[in-house]
Each structure stands twice: as C-alpha cells, then as structure tokens.
Coordinates of C-alpha atoms and ligand atoms in Angstrom, one line a residue:
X4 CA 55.3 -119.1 -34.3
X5 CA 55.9 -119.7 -30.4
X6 CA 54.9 -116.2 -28.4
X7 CA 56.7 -114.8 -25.5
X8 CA 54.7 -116.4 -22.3
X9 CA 55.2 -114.7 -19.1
X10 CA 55.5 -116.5 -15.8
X11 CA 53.8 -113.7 -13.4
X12 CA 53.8 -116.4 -10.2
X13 CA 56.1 -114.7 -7.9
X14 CA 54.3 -111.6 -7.9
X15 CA 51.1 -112.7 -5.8
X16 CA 50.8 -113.5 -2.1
X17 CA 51.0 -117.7 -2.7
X18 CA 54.5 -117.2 -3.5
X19 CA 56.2 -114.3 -1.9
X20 CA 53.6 -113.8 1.3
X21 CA 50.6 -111.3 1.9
X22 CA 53.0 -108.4 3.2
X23 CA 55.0 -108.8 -0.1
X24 CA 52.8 -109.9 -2.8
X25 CA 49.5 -109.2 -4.5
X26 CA 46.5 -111.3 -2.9
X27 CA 42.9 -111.9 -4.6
X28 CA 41.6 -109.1 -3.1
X29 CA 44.3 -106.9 -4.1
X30 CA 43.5 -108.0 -7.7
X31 CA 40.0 -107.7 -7.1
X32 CA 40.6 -104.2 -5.6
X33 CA 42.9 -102.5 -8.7
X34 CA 40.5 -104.7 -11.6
X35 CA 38.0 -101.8 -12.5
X36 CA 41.1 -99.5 -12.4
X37 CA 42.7 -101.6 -15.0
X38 CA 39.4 -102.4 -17.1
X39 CA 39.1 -98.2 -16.8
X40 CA 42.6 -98.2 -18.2
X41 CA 42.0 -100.3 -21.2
X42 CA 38.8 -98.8 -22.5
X43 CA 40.2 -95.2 -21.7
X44 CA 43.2 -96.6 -24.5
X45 CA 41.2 -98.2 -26.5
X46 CA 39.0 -95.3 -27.0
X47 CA 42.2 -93.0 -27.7
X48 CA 43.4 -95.4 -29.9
X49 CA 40.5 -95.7 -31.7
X50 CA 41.1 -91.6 -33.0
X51 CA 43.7 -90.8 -35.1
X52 CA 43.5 -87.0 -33.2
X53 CA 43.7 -88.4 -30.2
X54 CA 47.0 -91.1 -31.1
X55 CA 48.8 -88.0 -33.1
X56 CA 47.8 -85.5 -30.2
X57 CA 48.7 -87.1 -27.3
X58 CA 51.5 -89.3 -28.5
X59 CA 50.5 -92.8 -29.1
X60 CA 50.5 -93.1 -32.4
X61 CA 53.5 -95.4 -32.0
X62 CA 50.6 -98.5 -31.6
X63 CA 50.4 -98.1 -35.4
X64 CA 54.2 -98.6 -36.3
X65 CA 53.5 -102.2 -36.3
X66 CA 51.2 -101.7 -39.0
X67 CA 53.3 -99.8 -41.5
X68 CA 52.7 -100.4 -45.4
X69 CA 54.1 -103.5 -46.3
X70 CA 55.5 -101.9 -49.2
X71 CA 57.6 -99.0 -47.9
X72 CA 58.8 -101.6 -45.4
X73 CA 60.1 -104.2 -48.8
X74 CA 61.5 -100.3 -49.7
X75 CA 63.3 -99.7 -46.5
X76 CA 64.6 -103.3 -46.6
X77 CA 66.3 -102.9 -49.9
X78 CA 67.7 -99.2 -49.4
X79 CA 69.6 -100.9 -45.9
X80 CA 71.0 -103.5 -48.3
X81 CA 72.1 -100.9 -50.9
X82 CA 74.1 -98.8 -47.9
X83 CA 75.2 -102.0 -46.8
X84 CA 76.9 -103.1 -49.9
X85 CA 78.4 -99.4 -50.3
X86 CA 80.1 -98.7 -47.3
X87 CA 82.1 -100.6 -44.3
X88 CA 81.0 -98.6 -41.7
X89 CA 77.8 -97.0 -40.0
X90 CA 77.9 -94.2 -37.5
X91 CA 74.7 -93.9 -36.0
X92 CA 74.2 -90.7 -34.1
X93 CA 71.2 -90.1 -32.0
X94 CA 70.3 -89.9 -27.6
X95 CA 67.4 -90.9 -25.7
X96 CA 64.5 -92.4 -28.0
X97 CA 67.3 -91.9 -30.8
X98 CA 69.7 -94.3 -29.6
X99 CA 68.7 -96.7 -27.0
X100 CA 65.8 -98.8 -29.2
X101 CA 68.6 -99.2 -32.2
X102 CA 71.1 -100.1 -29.3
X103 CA 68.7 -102.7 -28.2
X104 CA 68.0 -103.7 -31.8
X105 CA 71.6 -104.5 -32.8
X106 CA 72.9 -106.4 -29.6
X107 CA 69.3 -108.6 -29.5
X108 CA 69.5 -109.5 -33.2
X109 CA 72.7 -109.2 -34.5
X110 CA 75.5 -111.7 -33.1
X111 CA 77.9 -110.5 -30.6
X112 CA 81.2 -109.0 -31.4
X113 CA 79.2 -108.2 -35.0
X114 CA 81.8 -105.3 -35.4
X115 CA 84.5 -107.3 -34.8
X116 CA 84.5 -110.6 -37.7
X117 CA 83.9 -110.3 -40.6
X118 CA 82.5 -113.9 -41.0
X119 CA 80.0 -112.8 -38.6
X120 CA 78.9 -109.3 -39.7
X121 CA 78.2 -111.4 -43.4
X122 CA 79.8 -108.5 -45.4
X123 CA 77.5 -105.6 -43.9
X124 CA 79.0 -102.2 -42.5
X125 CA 80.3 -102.2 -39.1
X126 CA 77.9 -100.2 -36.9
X127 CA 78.8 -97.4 -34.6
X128 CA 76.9 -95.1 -32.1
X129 CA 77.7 -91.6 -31.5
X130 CA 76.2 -88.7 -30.4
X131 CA 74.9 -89.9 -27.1
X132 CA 77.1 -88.3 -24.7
X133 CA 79.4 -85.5 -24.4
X134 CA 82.5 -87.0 -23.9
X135 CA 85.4 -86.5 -26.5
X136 CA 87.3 -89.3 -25.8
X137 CA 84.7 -91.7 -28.0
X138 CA 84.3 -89.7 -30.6
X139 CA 88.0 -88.7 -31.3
X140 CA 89.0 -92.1 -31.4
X141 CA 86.0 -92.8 -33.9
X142 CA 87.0 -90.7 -36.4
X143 CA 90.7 -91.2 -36.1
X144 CA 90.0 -94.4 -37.0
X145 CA 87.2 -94.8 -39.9
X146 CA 88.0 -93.6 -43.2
X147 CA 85.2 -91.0 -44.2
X148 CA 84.9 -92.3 -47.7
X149 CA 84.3 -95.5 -47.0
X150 CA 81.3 -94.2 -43.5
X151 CA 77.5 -93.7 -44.2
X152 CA 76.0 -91.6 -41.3
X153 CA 72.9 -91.6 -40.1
X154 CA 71.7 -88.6 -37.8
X155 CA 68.4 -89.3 -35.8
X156 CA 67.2 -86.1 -34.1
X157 CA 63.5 -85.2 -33.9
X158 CA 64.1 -81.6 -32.8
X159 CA 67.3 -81.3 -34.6
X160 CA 68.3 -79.3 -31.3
X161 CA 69.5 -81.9 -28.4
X162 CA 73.0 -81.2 -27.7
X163 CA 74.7 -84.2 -27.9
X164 CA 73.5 -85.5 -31.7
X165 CA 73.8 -81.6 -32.9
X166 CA 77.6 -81.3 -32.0
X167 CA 78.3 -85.2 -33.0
X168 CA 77.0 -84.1 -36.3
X169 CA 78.6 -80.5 -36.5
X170 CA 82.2 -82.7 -35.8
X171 CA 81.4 -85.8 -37.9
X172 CA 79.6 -83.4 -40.6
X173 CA 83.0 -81.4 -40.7
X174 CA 84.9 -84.8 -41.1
X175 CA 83.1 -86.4 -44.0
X176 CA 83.3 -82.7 -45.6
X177 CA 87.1 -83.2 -45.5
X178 CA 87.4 -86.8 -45.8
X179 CA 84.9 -87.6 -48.6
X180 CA 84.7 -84.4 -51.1
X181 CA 82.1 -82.2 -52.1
X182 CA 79.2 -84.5 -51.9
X183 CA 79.7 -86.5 -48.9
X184 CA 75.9 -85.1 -48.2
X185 CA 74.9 -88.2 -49.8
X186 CA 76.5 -90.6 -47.7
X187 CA 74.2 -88.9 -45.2
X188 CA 70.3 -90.1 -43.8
X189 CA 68.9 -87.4 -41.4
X190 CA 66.1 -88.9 -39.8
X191 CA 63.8 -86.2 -37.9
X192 CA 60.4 -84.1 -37.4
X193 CA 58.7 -84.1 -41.1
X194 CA 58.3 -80.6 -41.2
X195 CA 59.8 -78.5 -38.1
X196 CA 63.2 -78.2 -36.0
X197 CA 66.8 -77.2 -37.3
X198 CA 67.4 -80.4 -39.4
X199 CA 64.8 -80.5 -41.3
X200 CA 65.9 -77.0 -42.1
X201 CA 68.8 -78.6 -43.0
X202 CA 68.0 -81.0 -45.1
X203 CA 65.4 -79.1 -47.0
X204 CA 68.4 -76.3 -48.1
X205 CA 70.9 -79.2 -48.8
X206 CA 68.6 -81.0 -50.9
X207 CA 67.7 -77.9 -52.8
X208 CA 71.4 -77.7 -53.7
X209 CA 72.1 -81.4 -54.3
X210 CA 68.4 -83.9 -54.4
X211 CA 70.8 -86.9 -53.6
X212 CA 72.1 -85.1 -50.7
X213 CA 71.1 -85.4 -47.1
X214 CA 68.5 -88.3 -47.6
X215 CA 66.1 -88.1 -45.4
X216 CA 62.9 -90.6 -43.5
X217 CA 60.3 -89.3 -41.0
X218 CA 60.1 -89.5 -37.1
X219 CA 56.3 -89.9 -37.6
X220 CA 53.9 -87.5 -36.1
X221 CA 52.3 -88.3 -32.7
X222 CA 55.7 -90.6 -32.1
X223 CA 57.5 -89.8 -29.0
X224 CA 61.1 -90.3 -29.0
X225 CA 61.2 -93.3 -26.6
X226 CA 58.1 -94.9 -28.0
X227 CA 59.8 -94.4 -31.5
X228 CA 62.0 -97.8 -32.3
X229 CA 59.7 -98.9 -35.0
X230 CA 60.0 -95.7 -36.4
X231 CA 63.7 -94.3 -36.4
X232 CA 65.3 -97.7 -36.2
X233 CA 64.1 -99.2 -38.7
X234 CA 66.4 -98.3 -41.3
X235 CA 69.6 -99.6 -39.4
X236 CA 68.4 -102.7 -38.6
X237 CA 67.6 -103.0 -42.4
X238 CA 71.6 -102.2 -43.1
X239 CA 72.5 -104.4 -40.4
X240 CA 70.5 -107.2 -41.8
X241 CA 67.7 -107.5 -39.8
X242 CA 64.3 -108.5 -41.4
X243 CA 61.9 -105.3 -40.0
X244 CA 58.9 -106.9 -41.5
X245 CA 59.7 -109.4 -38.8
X246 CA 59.9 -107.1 -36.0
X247 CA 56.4 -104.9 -36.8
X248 CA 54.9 -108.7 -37.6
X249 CA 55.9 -109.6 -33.8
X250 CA 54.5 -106.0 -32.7
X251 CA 51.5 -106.5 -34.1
X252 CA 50.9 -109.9 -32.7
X253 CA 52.0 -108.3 -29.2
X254 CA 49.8 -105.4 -29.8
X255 CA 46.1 -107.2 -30.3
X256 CA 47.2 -109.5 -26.5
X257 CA 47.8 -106.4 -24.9
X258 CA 44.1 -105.1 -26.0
X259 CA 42.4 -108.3 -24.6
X260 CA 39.5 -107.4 -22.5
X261 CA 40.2 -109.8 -20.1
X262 CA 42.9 -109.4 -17.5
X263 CA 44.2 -112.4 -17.0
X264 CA 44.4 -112.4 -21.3
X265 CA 46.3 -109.2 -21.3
X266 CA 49.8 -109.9 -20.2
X267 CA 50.3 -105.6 -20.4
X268 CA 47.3 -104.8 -18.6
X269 CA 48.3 -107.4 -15.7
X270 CA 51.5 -107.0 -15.5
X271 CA 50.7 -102.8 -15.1
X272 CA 48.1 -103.7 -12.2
X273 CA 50.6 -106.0 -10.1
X274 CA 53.1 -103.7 -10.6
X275 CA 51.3 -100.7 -9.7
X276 CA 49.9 -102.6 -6.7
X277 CA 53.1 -103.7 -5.7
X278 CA 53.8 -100.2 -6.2
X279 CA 51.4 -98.4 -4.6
X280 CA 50.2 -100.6 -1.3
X281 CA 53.4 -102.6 -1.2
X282 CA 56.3 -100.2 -1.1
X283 CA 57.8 -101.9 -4.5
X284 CA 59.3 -98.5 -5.9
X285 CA 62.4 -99.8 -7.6
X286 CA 62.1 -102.1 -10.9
X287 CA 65.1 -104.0 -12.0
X288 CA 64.7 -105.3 -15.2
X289 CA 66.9 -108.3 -15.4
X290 CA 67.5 -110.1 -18.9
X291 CA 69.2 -113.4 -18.1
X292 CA 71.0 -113.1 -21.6
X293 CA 74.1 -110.3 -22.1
X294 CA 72.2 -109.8 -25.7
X295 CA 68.9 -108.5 -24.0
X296 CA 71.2 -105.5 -21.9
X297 CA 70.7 -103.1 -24.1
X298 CA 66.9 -103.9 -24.4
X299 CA 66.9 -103.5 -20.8
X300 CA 68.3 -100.4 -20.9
X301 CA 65.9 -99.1 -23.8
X302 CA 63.4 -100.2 -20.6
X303 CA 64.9 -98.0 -18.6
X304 CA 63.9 -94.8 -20.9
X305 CA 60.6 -95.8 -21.5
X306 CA 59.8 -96.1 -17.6
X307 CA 61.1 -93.5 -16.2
X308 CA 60.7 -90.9 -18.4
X309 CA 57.4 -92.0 -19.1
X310 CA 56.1 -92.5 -15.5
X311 CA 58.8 -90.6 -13.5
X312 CA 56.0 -87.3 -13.3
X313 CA 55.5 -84.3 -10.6
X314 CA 51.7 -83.7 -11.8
X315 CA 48.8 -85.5 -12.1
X316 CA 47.7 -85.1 -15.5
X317 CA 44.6 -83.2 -16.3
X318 CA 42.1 -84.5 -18.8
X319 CA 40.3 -82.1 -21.2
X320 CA 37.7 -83.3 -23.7
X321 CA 36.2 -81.3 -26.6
X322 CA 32.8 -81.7 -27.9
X323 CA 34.4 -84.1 -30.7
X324 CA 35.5 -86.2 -27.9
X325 CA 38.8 -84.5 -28.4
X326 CA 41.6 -85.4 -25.5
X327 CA 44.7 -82.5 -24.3
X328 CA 46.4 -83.5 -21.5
X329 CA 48.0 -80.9 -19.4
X330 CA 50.3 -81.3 -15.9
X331 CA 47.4 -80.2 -13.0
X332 CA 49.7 -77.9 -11.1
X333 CA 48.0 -77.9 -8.2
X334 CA 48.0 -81.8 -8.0
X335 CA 51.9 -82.4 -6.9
X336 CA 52.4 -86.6 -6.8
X337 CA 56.2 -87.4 -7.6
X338 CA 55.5 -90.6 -9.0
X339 CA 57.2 -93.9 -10.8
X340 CA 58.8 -96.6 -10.0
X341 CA 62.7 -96.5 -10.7
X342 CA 63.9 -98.9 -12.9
X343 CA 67.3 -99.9 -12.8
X344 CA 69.0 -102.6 -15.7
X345 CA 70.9 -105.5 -14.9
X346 CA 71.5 -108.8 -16.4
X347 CA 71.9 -112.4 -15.5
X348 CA 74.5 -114.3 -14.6
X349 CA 76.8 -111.0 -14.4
X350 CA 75.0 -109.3 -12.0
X351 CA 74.0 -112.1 -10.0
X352 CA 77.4 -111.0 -8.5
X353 CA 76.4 -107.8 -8.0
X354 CA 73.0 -106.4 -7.2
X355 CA 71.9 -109.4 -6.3
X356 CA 73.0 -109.6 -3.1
X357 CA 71.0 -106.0 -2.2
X358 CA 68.0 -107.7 -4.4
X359 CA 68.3 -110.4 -2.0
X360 CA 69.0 -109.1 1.5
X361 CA 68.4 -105.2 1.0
X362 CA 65.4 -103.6 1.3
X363 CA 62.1 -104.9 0.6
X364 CA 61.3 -102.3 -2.2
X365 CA 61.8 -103.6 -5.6
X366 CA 60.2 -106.0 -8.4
X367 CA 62.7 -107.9 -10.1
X368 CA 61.7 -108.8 -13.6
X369 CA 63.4 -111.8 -15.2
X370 CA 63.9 -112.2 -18.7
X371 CA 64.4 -115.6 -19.8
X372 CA 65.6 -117.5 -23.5
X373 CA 64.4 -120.9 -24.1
X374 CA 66.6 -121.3 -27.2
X375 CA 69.8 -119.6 -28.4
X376 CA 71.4 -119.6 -31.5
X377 CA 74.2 -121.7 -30.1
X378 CA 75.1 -124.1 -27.4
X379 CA 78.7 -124.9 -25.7
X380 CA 78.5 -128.3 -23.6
X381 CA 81.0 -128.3 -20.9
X382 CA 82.5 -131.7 -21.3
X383 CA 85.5 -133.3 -19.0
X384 CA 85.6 -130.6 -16.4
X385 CA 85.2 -133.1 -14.0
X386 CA 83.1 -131.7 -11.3
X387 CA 79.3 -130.9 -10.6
X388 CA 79.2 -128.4 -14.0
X389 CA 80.6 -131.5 -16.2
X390 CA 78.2 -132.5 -19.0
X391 CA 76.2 -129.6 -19.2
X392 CA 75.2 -127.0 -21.9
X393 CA 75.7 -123.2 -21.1
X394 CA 72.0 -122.8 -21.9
X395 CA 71.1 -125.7 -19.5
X396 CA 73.6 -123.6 -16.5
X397 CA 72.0 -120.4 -17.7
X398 CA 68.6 -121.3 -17.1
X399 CA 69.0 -122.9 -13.8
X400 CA 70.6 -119.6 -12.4
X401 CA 67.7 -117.8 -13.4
X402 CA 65.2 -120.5 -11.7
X403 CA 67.7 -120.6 -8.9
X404 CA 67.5 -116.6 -8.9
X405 CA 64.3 -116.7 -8.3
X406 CA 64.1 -119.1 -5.5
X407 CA 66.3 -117.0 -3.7
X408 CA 64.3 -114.2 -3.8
X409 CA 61.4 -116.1 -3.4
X410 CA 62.8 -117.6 -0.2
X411 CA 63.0 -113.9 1.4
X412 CA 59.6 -112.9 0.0
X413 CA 60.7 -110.7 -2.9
X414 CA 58.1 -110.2 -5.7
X415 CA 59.5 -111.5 -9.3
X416 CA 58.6 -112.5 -12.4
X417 CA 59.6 -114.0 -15.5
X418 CA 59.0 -113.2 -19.3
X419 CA 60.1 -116.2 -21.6
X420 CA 60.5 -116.1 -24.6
X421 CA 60.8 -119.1 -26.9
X422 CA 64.1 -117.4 -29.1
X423 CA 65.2 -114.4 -29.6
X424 CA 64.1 -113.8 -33.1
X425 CA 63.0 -110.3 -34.8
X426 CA 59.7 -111.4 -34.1
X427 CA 60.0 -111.9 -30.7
X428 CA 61.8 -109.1 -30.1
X429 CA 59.0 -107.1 -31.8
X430 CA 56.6 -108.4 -29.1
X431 CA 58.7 -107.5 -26.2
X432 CA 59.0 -103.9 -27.6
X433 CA 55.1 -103.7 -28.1
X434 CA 55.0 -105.7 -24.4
X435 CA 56.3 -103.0 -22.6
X436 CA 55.0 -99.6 -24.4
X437 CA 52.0 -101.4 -23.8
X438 CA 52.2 -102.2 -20.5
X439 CA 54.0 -98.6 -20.1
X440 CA 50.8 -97.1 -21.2
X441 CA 48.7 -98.7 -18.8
X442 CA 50.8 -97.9 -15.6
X443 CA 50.3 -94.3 -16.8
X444 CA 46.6 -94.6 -16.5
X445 CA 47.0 -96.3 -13.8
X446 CA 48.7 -93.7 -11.9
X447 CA 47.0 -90.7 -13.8
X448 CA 49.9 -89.4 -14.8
X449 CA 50.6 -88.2 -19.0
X450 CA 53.2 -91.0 -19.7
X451 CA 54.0 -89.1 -23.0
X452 CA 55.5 -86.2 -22.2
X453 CA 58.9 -85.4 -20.0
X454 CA 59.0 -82.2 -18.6
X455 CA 61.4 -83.2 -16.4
X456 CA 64.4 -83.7 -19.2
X457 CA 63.7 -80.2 -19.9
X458 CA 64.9 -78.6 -16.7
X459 CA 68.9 -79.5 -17.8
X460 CA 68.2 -78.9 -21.4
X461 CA 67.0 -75.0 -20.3
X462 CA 70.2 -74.8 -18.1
X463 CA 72.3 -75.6 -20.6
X464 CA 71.2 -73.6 -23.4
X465 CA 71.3 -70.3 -21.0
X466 CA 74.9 -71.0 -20.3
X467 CA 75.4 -71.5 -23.6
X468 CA 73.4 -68.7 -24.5
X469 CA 71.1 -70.4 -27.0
X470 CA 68.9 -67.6 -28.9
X471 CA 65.2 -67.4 -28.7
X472 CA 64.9 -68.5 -24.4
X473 CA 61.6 -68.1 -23.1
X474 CA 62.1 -64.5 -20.9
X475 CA 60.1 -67.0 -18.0
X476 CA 62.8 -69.5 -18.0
X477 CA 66.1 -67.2 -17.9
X478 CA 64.4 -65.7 -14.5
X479 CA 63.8 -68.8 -13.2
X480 CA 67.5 -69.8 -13.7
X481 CA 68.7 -66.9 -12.8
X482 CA 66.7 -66.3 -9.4
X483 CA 67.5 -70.1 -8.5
X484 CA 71.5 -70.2 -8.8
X485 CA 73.3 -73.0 -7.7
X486 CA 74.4 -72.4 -3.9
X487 CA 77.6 -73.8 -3.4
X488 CA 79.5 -73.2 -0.2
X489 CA 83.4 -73.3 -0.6
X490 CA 83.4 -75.5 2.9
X491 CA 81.4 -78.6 1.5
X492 CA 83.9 -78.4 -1.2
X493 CA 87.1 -80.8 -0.3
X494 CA 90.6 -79.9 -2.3
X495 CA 93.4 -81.5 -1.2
Ligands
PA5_880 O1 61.7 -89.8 -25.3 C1 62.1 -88.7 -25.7 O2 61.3 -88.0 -26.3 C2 63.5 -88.2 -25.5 O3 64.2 -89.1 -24.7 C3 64.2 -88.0 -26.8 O4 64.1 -89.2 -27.5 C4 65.6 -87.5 -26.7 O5 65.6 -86.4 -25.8 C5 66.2 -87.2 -28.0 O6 65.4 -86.2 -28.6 P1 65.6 -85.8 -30.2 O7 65.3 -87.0 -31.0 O8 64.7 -84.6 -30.4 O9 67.1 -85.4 -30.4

C-alpha cells in the first residue's frame, strides 16, 4: 500500500528566501524542542492514566478490537438495508470528522443517485447550527418510518444536537409509532451527561430502544472521528477496518525518533518556526480536491480549538509520574495559528489572490491526489486545454499554485497522497492529531482542552436560564454586560 508522502520543500529558506522560510539553523535551533516534544508524548502515551487523563487516548482508536470493528461493520449494513435515510445529528467533534468521512470516501452527489449510493440510506446532518430553515425542510421531507437517527453528543448538553433531537425525537414519535426509540443510536459519555440519562431510562422501558455506542474515555470531541464516526461510515459503506489500518500505519511514522522520519513532528517544528520567528500566524489548509473540503474543515476544529489558548499550561506530576494539566493564570500568551479552509481550483479564484499578494503571514498547505477514482479527457476543445485529463489540469494548477507563491516568497507545502482510499484517509486523520499534538508541546500550551468555547456556551445557558450555573459564572456575566451605544447602531 502506497503512503501519503509529503513534499515539505517550500517551507525552508532555499525556496521561499531566509526572511520567509526556515533555514538550517532555524531547524537546528527548534530540534531539541521537537525531540523534547516527542519523548514528552511518548512518555504520556506510554500510560493509560496519563492518555485517559489528559485526553489522548484517541492514539489508541486505531487499535480497536478487530472484532467489535467486524461487529460495527455488520450493524451499519443491517441499518443500511432497513431504512432510506440517516440523520446524523451532532456539532463540533460530533459532526465535522463524519462530514469529512462521507465527502472523502463516499462519491459525490451520494444522496442524490441511487446507482451511486449502491442501495444504502441517504445521509443527512443536523444538529449543527441553529438555524430552522434546514431542519424544517428536513423533516418536511423524510418520512419518519422509513429514518434511522443517530444522535452524537458527549455531554448530552450542547445546544444545537439537544434541540435537533428534542424536534426530530418529537417527529419520529409521531411519524413512526410507539417504538420509534429503536430506530434511534445515541452515541455519548459511557456513564455521565443528560443522554446517557436518557438512554439508560428508555432502555429500561424498551432494551431494543435507544441503542447506544461509547464516546470513549480520555477522547476529546475533535480528536474523536475514529470513535463517534465509525458507525456511519459503516451504514454508508465505508470499510472502518480500513481507516484505523491507515491510522495505525500513520501513527508509528509520527513516533519516529528522527525528525526528518517523522512527517508530524517536522511538519509541527516548521510550522511553529514559521510561526513563531517568521510572522506565519494564519494556516490555510488547501485540499486541491472538492472531496477533501470537508476534511479541511474537520482541520480547522482540531487547530484552533486545540492550539487557539490564553494560558500556558502548567505541568503537575505525581509521585507515580502522574500528569494534570491546568491553564497558569498568571502566564497570559494568546497563542495559535488561525487556520482557515479552502480548496483548489475553486478558491484559486478567491483567496488566492490575498495568499499571493497580501500579507506575508500565512502557510499554505497543499493537499494533493495522485489518482482518482475517475478521469474526464477533454477531447476536441480545440485550444491549449485540448487533450488533457481533468486530473492532469488539476495537478498542474496545484504545482502552478505553488510557484506562484513561491515566486513572492510564501512558505507552502504539499501532502500527496497516492488515492484517496479509507486507508489513506486514516493516515491523514492520524497525520494531523499527531502533528496537532506536537504544536501543543511545542507552544506549551494544553491542546486538549477549550476553555474558550465555554465563554458562549455560559452566556447562553444564563439567558436561557439553564439550572445548576456556577454562582462565579452568573456574576461574571452579569458584572460584564454587553455595552451597546444606540449611536454605533445604524437603522434606516
Ligand atoms: O472538541 C470538542 O470537544 C468540541 O468541539 C465538541 O466536540 C463539541 O462542542 C460537541 O460537544 P458534545 O459532543 O459534548 O455535544
């Protein structure tokens, strides 16, 4: 099996100039940082206290029993041959890696032929917004009898999935008789939060009701794709032996001891140097392939929530070499790099032009296919694109994408990857939690929490008057109101 290779080139001085790129001695600078990375992960890794207690017990998803996977496998087919429609409701963690999943390895307009969707359910995602206008026309549409619904929810308490599932819940009640419970999967914390509460009083009531899989301990939501998402891409035919298989294979490169071995590891320490001594703050993550979009938006969670931090993080160690990680207050650093998505050739006439001739403050990373599934040769056009295959055109833009940026000293670089195959899109997944991990140590930050996310959340729940507030939190909204002035506000 051909593995993703990555084309890092354009990030050092030889390409892009010493102002702009990473030279020898930069690499020779940030190299003990990054060795000091990797044997501060390995040595988490290497206790199951320390993966479950700080949140990186995702690096063993790709190891699941091969059993429970063959289980899994055959419970998707068995909802696939039962209903014509998924709605898969879930935000954040819960939604963007099955997103990713379904556009990368299913074919496009999947919901749309049945040819191409090979008899499975059409597949639908919900819960991952506010807005009524989706959701109204969903269930307008979709006959509940013939709708299996999967709710993903680790707390059981995010807004958005918890009033999808109040509607929907409401709808299949209606729609499907007394025990539409079992055409529902709740997918959440094994023992704790609101559904799990749920599920465990429905299935005292009804056993086949409100079927139910774990969001594994120790898995944060955005690190959690291998977890949660396995089951739909079992119902939408995907082979998830395929994808952990590809993890794993990911997973041991990115624990190489050498850096110029461990495509995570190096691609953390250029980016942080680019980061830190160069000015590169913004990271555009750049797919040339409208399948990969949604995987660079899954990207998108993973970095900023994961390195997006006010604090430096503050490293405790028990006697039993025990790790808790807490935000050092009085260490303020307002860190990570902002990643933004965008995909080749669509956006090549759009941010490109700021990529090109804007500031001098991003990384561009290029994604590119080797092979697709299909090929459409442009015959008798008559003119300079006559001849040609899509996928030749396709990959010249992204080499020709590259010079250009290249040509005004923009760092860049390319992951390739041979096909995109469940396999390799399990590397890519491991690829960049991996590399994700490292940028955290790199910057000293706790990539596993997101404090930040909370601040809305708390807002929210006080005007909505959620029970059970912390005291410290309603004082803190209500000594810090918004100040509006009614002169900055225009009316006509
Ligand atoms: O990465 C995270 O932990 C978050 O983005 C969560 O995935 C997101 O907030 C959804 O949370 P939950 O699964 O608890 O509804």
């Amino acid at each position: 099996m051909k593995s993703l290779k990555f084309d890092l080139n354009n990030m050092f001085s030889h390409a892009v100039g010493t102002k702009h790129g990473v030279t020898d001695k930069d690499l020779a600078v940030i190299a003990p940082a990054a060795k000091k990375a990797l044997a501060h992960i390995g040595k988490l890794l290497s206790s199951e206290k320390n993966r479950v207690g700080i949140g990186l017990e995702w690096t063993r998803l790709p190891y699941q029993d091969k059993e429970n996977i063959t289980k899994l496998q055959k419970l998707g087919d068995e909802i696939a041959a039962s209903y014509d429609n998924v709605i898969s409701l879930g935000i954040g963690g819960s939604y963007l890696g099955l997103k990713a999943a379904q556009d990368a390895l299913r074919s496009p307009y999947y919901n749309d032929f049945p040819d191409v969707r090979r008899g499975r359910p059409r597949v639908y995602f919900e819960g991952n917004n506010l807005d009524p206008d989706t959701l109204s026309v969903l269930i307008k549409n979709l006959d509940p009898k013939k709708t299996f619904l999967i709710i993903i929810s680790k707390s059981g308490e995010t807004a958005e999935p918890k009033a999808a599932f109040t509607v929907i819940e409401e709808w299949l009640r209606a729609g499907a008789g007394a025990a539409y419970g079992r055409q529902i999967m709740a997918i959440t914390d094994p023992a704790s939060g609101s559904l799990r509460m749920r599920v465990k009083e429905e299935q005292s009531r009804d056993p086949l009701s409100f079927r139910n899989l774990p969001v594994m301990k120790g898995v944060g939501g955005r690190f959690s794709e291998l977890n949660v998402g396995l089951l739909l891409m079992a119902i939408a035919g995907i082979n998830i032996q395929d994808v952990l298989d590809g993890g794993a294979a990911m997973l041991e490169r990115c624990l190489k001891s050498r850096l110029d071995k461990n495509p995570a590891l190096m691609y953390a320490a250029l980016n942080t140097v680019l980061y830190r001594k160069k000015g590169k703050s913004i990271a555009v993550m750049m797919p040339f392939s409208e399948t990969l979009k949604s995987t660079a938006d899954w990207y998108v969670q993973l970095l900023a929530e994961s390195l997006g931090k006010k604090y430096a993080r503050k490293i405790k160690i028990s006697e039993d070499g025990r790790e808790t990680w807490c935000p050092d207050l009085r260490k303020v650093v307002n860190v990570g790099r902002t990643p933004i998505p965008a995909r080749g050739t669509n956006d090549l006439h759009s941010i490109q032009q700021n990529n090109i001739e804007g500031e001098n403050n991003k990384t561009v990373t290029f994604i590119r296919v080797e092979n697709f599934k299909s090929d459409i040769e442009l015959r008798g056009t008559g003119d300079f694109l006559s001849g040609h295959r899509y996928s030749e055109l396709l990959s010249v833009a992204e080499e020709a994408t590259e010079w250009a940026l290249v040509r005004e000293s923009k760092p860049n670089c390319t992951i390739v990857v041979p096909e995109v195959t469940p396999f390799s899109w399990g590397e890519m997944i491991l690829f960049f939690e991996m590399a994700t991990a490292y940028e955290g140590e790199l910057l000293g930050i706790n990539a596993y929490d997101q404090g930040g996310v909370e601040g809305y959340k708390n807002y929210m729940y006080y005007k909505l008057k959620k029970p059970g507030m912390a005291e410290g939190i309603v004082k803190e909204i209500r000594r810090n109101p918004l100040k509006k002035k009614s002169k900055y506000i225009i009316s006509a």
